[in-house]
Coordinates of C-alpha atoms in Angstrom, one line a residue:
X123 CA 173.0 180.9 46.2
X124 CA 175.1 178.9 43.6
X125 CA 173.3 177.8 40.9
X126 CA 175.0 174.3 41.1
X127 CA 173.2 174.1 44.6
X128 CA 169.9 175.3 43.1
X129 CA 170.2 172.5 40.5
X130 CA 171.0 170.0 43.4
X131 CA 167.9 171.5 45.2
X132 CA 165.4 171.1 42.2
X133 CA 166.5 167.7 41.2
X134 CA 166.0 166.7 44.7
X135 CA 162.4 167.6 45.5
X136 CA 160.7 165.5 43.5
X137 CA 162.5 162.5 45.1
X138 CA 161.5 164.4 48.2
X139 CA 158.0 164.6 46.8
X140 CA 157.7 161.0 45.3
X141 CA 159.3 159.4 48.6
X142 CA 156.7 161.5 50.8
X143 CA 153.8 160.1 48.5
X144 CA 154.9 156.7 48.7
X145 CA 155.0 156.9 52.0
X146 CA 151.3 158.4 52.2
X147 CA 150.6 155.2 49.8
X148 CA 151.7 153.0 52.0
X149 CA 150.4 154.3 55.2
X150 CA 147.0 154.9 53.5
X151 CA 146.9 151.1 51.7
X152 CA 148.2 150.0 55.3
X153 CA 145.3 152.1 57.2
X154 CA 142.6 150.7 54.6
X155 CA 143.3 147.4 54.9
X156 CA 143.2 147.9 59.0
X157 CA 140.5 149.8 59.1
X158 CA 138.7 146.8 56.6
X159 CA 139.5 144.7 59.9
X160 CA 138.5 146.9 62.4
X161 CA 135.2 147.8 60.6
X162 CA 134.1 144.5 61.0
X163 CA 134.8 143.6 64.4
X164 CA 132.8 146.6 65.1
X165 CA 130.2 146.0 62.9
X166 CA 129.8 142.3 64.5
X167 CA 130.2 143.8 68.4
X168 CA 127.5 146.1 67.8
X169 CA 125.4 143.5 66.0
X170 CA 125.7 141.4 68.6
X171 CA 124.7 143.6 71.4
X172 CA 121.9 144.9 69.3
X173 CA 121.1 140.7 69.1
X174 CA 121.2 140.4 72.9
X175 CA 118.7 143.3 73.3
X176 CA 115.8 141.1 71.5
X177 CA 117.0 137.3 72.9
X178 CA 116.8 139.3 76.8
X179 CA 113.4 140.9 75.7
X180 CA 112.1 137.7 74.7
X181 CA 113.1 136.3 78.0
X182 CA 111.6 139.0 79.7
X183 CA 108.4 138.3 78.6
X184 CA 108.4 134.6 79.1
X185 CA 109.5 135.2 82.6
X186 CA 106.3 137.9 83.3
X187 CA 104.3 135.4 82.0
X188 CA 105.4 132.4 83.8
X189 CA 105.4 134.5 86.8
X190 CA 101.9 135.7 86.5
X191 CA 100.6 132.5 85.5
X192 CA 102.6 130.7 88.4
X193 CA 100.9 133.5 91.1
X194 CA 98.1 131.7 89.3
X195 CA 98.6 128.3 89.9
X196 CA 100.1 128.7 93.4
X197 CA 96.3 130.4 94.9
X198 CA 94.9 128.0 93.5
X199 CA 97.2 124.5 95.1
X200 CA 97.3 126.3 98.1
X201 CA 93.2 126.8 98.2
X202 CA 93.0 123.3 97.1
X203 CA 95.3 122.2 99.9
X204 CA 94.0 123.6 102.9
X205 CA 90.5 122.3 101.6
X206 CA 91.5 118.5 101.2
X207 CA 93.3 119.3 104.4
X208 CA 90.3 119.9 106.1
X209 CA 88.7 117.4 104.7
X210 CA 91.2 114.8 105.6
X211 CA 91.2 116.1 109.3
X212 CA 87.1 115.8 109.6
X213 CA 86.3 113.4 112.3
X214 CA 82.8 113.1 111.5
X215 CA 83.1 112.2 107.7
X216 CA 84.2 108.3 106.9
X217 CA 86.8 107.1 104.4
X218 CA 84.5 107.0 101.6
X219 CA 82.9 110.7 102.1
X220 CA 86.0 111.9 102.5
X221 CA 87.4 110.6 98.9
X222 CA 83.7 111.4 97.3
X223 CA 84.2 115.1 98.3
X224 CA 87.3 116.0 97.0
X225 CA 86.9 114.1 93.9
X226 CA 84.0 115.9 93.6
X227 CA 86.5 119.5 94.0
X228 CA 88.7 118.0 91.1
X229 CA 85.8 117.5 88.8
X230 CA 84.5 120.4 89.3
X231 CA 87.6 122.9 89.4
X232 CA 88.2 123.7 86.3
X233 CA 91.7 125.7 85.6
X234 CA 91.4 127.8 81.7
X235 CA 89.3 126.2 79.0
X236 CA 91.1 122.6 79.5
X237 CA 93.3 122.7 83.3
X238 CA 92.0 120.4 86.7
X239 CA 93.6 120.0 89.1
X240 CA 94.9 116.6 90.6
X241 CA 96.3 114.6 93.5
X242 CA 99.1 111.7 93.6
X243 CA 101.0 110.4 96.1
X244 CA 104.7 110.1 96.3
X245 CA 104.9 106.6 94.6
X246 CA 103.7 108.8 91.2
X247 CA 99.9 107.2 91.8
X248 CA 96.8 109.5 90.6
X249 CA 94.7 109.4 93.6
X250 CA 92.5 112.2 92.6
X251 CA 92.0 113.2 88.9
X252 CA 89.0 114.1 86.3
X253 CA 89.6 110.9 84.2
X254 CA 92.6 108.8 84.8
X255 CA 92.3 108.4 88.3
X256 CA 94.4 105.4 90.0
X257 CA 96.6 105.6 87.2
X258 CA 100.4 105.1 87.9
X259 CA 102.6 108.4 85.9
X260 CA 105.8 108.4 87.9
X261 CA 107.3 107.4 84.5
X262 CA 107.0 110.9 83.5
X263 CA 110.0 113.9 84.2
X264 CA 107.5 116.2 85.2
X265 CA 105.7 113.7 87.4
X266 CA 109.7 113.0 89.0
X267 CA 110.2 116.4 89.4
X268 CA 106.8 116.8 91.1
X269 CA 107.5 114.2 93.2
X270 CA 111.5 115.0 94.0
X271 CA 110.8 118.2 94.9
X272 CA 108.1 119.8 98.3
X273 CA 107.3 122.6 96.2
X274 CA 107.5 122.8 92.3
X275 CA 106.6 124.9 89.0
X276 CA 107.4 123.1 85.7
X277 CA 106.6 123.8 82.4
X278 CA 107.0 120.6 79.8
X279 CA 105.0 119.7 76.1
X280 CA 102.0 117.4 76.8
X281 CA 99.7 116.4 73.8
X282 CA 95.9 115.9 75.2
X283 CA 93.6 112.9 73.6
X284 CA 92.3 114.8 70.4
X285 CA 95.1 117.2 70.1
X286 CA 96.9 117.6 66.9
X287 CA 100.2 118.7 68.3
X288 CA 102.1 118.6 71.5
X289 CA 101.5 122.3 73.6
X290 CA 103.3 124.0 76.4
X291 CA 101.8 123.3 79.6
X292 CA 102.6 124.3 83.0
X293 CA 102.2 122.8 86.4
X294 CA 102.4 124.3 90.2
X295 CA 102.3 121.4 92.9
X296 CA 103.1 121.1 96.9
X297 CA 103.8 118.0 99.5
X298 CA 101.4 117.9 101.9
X299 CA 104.2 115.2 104.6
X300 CA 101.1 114.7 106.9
X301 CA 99.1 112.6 104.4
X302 CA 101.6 112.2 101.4
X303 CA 99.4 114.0 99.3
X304 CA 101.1 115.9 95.9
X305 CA 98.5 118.7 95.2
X306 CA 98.3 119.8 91.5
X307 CA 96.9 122.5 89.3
X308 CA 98.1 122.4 85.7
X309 CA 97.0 123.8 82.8
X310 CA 98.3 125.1 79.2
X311 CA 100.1 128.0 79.1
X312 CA 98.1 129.5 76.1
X313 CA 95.0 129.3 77.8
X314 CA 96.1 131.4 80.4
X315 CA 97.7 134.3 78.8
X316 CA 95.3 137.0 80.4
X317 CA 97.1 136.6 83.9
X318 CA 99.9 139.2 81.6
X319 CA 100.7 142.3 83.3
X320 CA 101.1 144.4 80.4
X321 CA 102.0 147.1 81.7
X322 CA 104.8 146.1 84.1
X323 CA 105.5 144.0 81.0
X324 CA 105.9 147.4 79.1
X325 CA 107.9 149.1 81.7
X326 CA 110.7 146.2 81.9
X327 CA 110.9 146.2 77.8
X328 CA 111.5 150.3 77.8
X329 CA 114.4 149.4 79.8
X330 CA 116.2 147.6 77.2
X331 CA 116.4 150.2 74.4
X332 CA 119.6 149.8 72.3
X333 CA 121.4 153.3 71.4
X334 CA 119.4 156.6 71.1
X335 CA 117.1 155.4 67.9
X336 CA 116.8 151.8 69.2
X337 CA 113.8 150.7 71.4
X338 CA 111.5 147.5 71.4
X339 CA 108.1 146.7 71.3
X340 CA 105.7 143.9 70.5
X341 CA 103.1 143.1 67.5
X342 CA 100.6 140.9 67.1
X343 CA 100.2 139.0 63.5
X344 CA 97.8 141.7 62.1
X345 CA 100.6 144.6 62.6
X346 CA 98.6 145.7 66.0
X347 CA 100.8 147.7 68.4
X348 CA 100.2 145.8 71.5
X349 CA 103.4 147.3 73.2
X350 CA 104.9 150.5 71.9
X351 CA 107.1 153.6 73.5
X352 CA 104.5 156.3 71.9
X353 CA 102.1 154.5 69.4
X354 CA 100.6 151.4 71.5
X355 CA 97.0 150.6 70.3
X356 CA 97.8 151.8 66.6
X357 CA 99.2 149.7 63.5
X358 CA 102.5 148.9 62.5
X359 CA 101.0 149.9 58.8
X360 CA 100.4 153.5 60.3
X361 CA 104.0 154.3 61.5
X362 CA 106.1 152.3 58.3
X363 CA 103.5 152.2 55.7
X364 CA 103.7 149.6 52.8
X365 CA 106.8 148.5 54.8
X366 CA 104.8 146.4 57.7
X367 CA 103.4 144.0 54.7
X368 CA 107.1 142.6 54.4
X369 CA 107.6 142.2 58.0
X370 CA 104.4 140.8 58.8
X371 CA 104.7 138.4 55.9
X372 CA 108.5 137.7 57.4
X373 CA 107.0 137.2 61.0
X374 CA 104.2 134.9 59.6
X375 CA 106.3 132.8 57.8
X376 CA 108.2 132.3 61.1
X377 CA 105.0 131.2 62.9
X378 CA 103.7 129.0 60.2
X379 CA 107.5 127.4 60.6
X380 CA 107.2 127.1 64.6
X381 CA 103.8 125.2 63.8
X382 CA 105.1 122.8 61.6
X383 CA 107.7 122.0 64.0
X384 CA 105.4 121.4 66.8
X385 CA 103.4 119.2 64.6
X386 CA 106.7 117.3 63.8
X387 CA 107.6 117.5 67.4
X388 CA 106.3 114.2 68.8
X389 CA 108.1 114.2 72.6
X390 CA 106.7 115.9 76.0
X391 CA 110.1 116.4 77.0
X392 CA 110.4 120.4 78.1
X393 CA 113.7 121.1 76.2
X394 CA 112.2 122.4 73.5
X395 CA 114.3 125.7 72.0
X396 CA 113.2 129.3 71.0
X397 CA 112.6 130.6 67.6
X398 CA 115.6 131.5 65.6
X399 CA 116.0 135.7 65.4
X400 CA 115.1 137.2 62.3
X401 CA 116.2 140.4 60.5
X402 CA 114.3 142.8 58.2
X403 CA 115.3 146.0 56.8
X404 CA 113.1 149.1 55.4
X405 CA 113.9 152.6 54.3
X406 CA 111.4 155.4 56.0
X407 CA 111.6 159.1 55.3
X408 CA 110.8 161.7 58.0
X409 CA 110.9 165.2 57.7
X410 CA 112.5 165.0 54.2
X411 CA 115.7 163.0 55.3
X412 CA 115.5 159.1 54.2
X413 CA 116.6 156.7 56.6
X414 CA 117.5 152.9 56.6
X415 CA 116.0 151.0 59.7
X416 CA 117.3 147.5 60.8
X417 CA 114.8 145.9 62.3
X418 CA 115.3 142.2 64.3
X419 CA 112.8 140.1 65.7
X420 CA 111.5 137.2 67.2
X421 CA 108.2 135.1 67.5
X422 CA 106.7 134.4 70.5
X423 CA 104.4 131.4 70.0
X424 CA 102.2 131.4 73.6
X425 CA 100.8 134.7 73.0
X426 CA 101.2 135.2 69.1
X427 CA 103.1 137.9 69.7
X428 CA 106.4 139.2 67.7
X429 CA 108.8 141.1 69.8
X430 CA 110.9 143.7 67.7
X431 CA 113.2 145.6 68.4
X432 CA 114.7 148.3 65.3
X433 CA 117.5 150.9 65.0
X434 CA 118.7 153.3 62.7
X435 CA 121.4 152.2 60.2
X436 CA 123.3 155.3 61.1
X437 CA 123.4 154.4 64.4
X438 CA 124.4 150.8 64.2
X439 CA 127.0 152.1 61.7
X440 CA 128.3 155.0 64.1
X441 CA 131.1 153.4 65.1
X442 CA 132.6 152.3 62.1
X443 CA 131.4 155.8 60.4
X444 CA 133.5 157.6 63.1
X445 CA 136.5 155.5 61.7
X446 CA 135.4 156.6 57.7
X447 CA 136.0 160.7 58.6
X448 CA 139.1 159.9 60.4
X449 CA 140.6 158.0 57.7
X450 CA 139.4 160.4 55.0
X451 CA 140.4 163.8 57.3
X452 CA 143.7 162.5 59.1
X453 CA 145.4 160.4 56.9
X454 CA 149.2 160.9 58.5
X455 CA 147.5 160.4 61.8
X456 CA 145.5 157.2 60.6
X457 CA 148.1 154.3 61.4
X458 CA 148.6 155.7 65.1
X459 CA 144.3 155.9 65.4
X460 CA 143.8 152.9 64.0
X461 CA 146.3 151.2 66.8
X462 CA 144.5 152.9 69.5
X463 CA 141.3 151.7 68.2
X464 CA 142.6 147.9 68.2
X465 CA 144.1 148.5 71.4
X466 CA 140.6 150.3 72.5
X467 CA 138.8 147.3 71.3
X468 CA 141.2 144.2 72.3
X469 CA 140.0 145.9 76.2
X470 CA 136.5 145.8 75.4
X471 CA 137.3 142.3 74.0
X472 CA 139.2 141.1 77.0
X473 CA 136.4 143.0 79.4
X474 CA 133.8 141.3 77.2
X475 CA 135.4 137.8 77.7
X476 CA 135.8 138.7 81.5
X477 CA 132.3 139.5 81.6
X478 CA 131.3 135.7 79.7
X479 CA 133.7 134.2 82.3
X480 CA 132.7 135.6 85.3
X481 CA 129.3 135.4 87.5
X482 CA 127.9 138.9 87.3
X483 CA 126.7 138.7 91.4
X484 CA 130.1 137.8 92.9
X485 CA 132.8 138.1 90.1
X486 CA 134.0 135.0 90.8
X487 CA 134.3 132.3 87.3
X488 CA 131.0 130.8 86.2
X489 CA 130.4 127.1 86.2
X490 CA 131.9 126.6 82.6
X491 CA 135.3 128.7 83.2
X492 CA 136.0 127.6 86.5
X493 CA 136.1 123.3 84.3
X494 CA 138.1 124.8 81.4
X495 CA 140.5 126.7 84.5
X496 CA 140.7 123.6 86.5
X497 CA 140.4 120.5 84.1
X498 CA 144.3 121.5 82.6
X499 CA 146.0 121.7 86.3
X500 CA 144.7 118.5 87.1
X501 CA 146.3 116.7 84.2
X502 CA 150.0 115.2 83.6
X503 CA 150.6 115.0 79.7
X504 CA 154.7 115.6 80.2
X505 CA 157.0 116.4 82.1
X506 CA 156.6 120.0 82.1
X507 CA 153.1 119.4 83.8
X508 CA 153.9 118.1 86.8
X509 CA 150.8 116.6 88.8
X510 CA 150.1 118.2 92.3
X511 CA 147.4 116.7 94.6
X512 CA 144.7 118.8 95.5
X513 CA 140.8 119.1 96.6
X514 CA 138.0 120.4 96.0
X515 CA 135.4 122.3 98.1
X516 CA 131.6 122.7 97.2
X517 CA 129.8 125.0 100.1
X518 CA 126.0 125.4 99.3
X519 CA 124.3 128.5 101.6
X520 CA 122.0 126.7 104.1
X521 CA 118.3 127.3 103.6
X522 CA 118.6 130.3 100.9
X523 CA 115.0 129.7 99.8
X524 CA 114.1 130.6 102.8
X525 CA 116.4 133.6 102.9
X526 CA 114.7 134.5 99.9
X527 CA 111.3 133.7 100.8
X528 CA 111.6 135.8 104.2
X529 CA 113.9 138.7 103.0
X530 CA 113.3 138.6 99.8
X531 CA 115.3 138.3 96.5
X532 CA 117.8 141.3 96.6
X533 CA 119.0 140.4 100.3
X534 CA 119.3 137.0 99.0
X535 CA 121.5 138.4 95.9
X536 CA 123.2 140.4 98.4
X537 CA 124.3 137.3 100.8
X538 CA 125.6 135.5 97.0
X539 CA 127.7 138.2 96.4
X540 CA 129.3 138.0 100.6
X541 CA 130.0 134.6 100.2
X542 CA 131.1 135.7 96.7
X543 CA 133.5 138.2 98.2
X544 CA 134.4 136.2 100.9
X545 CA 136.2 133.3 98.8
X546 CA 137.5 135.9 96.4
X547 CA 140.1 137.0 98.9
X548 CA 142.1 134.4 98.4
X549 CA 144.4 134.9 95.1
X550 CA 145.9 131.0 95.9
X551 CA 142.4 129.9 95.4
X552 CA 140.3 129.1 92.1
X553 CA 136.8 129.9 93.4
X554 CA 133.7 130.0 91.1
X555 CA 129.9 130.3 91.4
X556 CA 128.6 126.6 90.4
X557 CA 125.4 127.2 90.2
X558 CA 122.4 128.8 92.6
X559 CA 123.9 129.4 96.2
X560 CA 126.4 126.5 95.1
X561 CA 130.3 127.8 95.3
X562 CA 133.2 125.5 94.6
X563 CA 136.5 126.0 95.1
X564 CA 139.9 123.9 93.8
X565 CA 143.4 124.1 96.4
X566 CA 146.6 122.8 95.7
X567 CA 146.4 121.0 99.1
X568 CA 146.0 117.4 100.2
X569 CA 146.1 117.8 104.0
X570 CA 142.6 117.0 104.6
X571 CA 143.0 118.7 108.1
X572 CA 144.2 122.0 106.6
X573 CA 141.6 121.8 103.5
X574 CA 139.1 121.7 106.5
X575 CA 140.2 124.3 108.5
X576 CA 140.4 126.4 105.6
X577 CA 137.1 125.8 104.7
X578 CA 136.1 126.1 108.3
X579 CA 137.6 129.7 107.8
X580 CA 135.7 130.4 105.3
X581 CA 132.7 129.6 106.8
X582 CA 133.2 131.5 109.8
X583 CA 134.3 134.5 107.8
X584 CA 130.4 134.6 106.3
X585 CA 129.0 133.6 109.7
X586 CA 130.1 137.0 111.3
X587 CA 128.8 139.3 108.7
X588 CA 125.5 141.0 110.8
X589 CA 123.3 141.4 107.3
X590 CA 120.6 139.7 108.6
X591 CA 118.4 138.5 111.9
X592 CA 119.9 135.1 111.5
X593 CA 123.8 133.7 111.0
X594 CA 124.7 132.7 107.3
X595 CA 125.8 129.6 107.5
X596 CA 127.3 127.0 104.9
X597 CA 127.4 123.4 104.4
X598 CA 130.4 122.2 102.6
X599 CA 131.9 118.9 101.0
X600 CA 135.4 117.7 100.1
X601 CA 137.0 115.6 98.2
X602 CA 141.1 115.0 97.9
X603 CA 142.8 114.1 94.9
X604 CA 146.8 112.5 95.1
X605 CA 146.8 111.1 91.5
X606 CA 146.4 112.9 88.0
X607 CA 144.2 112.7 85.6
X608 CA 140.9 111.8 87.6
X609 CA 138.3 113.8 85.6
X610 CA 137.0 116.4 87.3
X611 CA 133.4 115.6 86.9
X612 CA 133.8 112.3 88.5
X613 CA 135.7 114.5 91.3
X614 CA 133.1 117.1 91.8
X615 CA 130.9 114.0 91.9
X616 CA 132.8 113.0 95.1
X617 CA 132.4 116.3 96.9
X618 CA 128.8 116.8 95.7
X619 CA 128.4 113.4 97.6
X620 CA 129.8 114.9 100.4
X621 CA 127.8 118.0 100.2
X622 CA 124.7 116.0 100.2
X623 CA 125.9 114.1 103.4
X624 CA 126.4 117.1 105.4
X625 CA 122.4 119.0 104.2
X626 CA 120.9 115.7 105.0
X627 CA 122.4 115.4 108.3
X628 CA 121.5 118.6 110.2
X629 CA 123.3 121.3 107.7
X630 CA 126.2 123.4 109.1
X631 CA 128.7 120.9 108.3
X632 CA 131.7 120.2 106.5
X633 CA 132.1 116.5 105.1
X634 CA 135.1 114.9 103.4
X635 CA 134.5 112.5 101.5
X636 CA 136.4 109.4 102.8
X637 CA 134.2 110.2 105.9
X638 CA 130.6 108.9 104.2

């Protein structure tokens, strides 16, 4: 080879070199500074999750213990009701025996250390109670809701005569219709905390482990292991060491907070929110390998109980680690990895948001989506949004409790998701789940005789399905709009009325709402 060439050769690789370097620099500096991004999204997706797995074990633990308590409360109304019944229906006892005996039974039924039970009447009036008997209470929600509603569990704040703070208490009632009689038994929710199935309790919360190292259980403010995977009956102290005296001094500062607040809290209204969800962190060592544990719990003030649940660092970092090698091993490769990741995560992003937006029985959009779908197509801010009348449909299934109450819950999830499936065959349709066995759907239609039939089509669609011993059957309500910008609360409003019309006047029906 010429040496003129060679020369050329030599003078051009390291241009060669310095070009190919630059452009490693560049693709690196550019896969840093995406995988920075990245990194974090995963980091706060994983967070999250790991979040959700204490705020659904908390729930899950209110709700077995509302549950129990309410089995509770419900022996003993309907006891109480079938005695006053007979009482009531005695034809050889006078007015006055009659109203000695079962004031008698409420003095002397005693529900926990402080719960009675009680009788009013539909006007809110204590007919029957230990002390403030004759008493008018109908000024109170949970009194209305007693009242509004044949058979009723309520939980509300209520601060007794004596009492330094407002507690939780809890209330089971029925209607007798015969003798318009509310029966009553009530009673605070802390004093009845031994109704707890613990270990059905135990066997729901093993179900929401997070990852492989993840898993919750349940303390009480002494570090006892009153719910645990493998150690229940032992001390927190025994499987963390010196650790559990920060996390129990963490989880008693959140009590000693809850307790000021309820001694600052000086409503009995029954909105009254969860503890915050706090986060600890501890290093543990097992067989000679030292690892960082994230721990997040919550406090759970009726039982004085802490629910935790704790994962390794490794773990919750897995994702993000994964990224690490790659970028470290495969630097070439990194800008085209890094794109499939985004891409990987803008799907779990969109399938995320899908999953917030959409009722998890019937896939159709929740109550929120369906106003933020809706509320912009009903509007006329320019030209380019040009109004088109329409109406919309609320259907309610007819007598679901009792669906529920005679087949039980899962039959009645499995008729929400029919009618579900039924109204999601329609792609010209906007259908969503508002709220129970309510459905509501919006048409870009304004012949009320068509908007009926349609509906009317619907209806008969669910009616022939064979899932059970009796036809589905659906009451609807409908309201038309022709002008823009009626807001659509005021317009569900209309076919709620509607709704209402046709349950109240022998179910089955479909109602518009110039028709009432």
């Amino acid at each position: 080879m010429p040496q003129s060439r060679l020369q050329r050769l030599s003078f051009l690789q390291p241009i060669i070199i310095l070009i190919l370097v630059g452009m490693a620099a560049v693709s690196l500096t550019f896969s840093v500074k995406n995988f920075k991004s990245v990194e974090k999204t995963i980091k706060t997706s994983s967070f999250q999750a790991f979040n959700n797995s204490i705020e659904a074990s908390y729930d899950i633990v209110d709700t077995a213990l509302n549950e129990s308590i309410k089995r509770y409360l419900k022996g003993i109304v309907t006891t109480s009701a079938e005695f006053i019944s007979q009482i009531q229906n005695s034809p050889v006892l006078n007015a006055e025996q009659k109203r000695r005996l079962i004031q008698d039974y409420i003095n002397d039924s005693k529900i926990g250390d402080t719960g009675y039970p009680y009788i009013l009447n539909s006007n809110g009036d204590l007919l029957y109670h230990p002390i403030f008997q004759g008493r008018n209470v109908g000024q109170y929600l949970h009194i209305q809701q007693q009242i509004g509603n044949n058979d009723n569990f309520v939980e509300y704040l209520w601060t007794n005569p004596g009492d330094e703070k407002p507690r939780k208490k809890i209330t089971y009632s029925v209607y007798l219709p015969d003798s318009d009689l509310i029966v009553s038994a009530s009673a605070y929710k802390d004093e009845l905390l031994h109704f707890i199935d613990k270990s059905l309790l135990k066997d729901k919360l093993d179900k929401y482990q997070y990852g492989e190292t993840g898993y919750v259980y349940v303390i009480d403010l002494n570090g006892n292991l009153l719910l645990h995977p493998s150690y229940e009956g032992e001390n927190v102290r025994d499987l963390i060491g010196s650790h559990a005296d920060g996390l129990l001094e963490k989880i008693r500062q959140s009590a000693h907070t809850y307790n000021l607040q309820m001694n600052q809290h000086q409503t009995t209204s029954n909105d009254h929110s969860r503890m915050d969800i706090e986060d600890y962190t501890y290093q543990i060592t097992l067989n000679n390998k030292t690892y960082q544990k994230d721990v997040l719990f919550i406090y759970y003030p009726y039982l004085d109980w802490a629910i935790i649940s704790g994962i390794s660092r490794d773990e919750l970092n897995q994702p993000t680690n994964t990224l690490l090698y790659s970028l470290l091993t495969l630097v070439i490769s990194l800008t085209a990895l890094i794109l499939i990741l985004m891409l990987l995560l803008n799907h779990r992003h969109r399938k995320l948001i899908n999953v917030l937006n959409r009722d998890y029985l019937t896939g159709l959009y929740n109550r929120g989506t369906f106003h933020s779908k809706v509320s912009p197509l009903i509007k006329s801010s320019n030209s380019n949004n040009k109004f088109k009348p329409y109406s919309i449909i609320l259907l309610d299934i007819d007598f679901f409790k009792r669906i529920n109450d005679n087949y039980g819950h899962l039959v009645g999830d499995k008729v929400i998701a029919i009618v579900g499936r039924t109204m999601a065959q329609y792609p010209n349709v906007l259908a969503g789940r508002y709220g129970g066995e309510e459905f509501i759907l919006f048409i870009r239609d304004n012949d009320i005789e068509s908007v009926i039939e349609f509906t009317d089509q619907i209806r008969t669609q669910i009616s022939n399905y064979n899932t059970l011993h009796e036809d589905i059957t659906l009451s609807a309500g409908i309201t038309t709009i022709n002008k823009p910008n009626v807001l659509l609360d005021d317009v569900i409003e209309q076919a709620d009325k509607a709704l209402y019309y046709s349950k109240h006047n022998g179910r089955n029906k479909i109602t518009h709402y110039q028709d009432i």
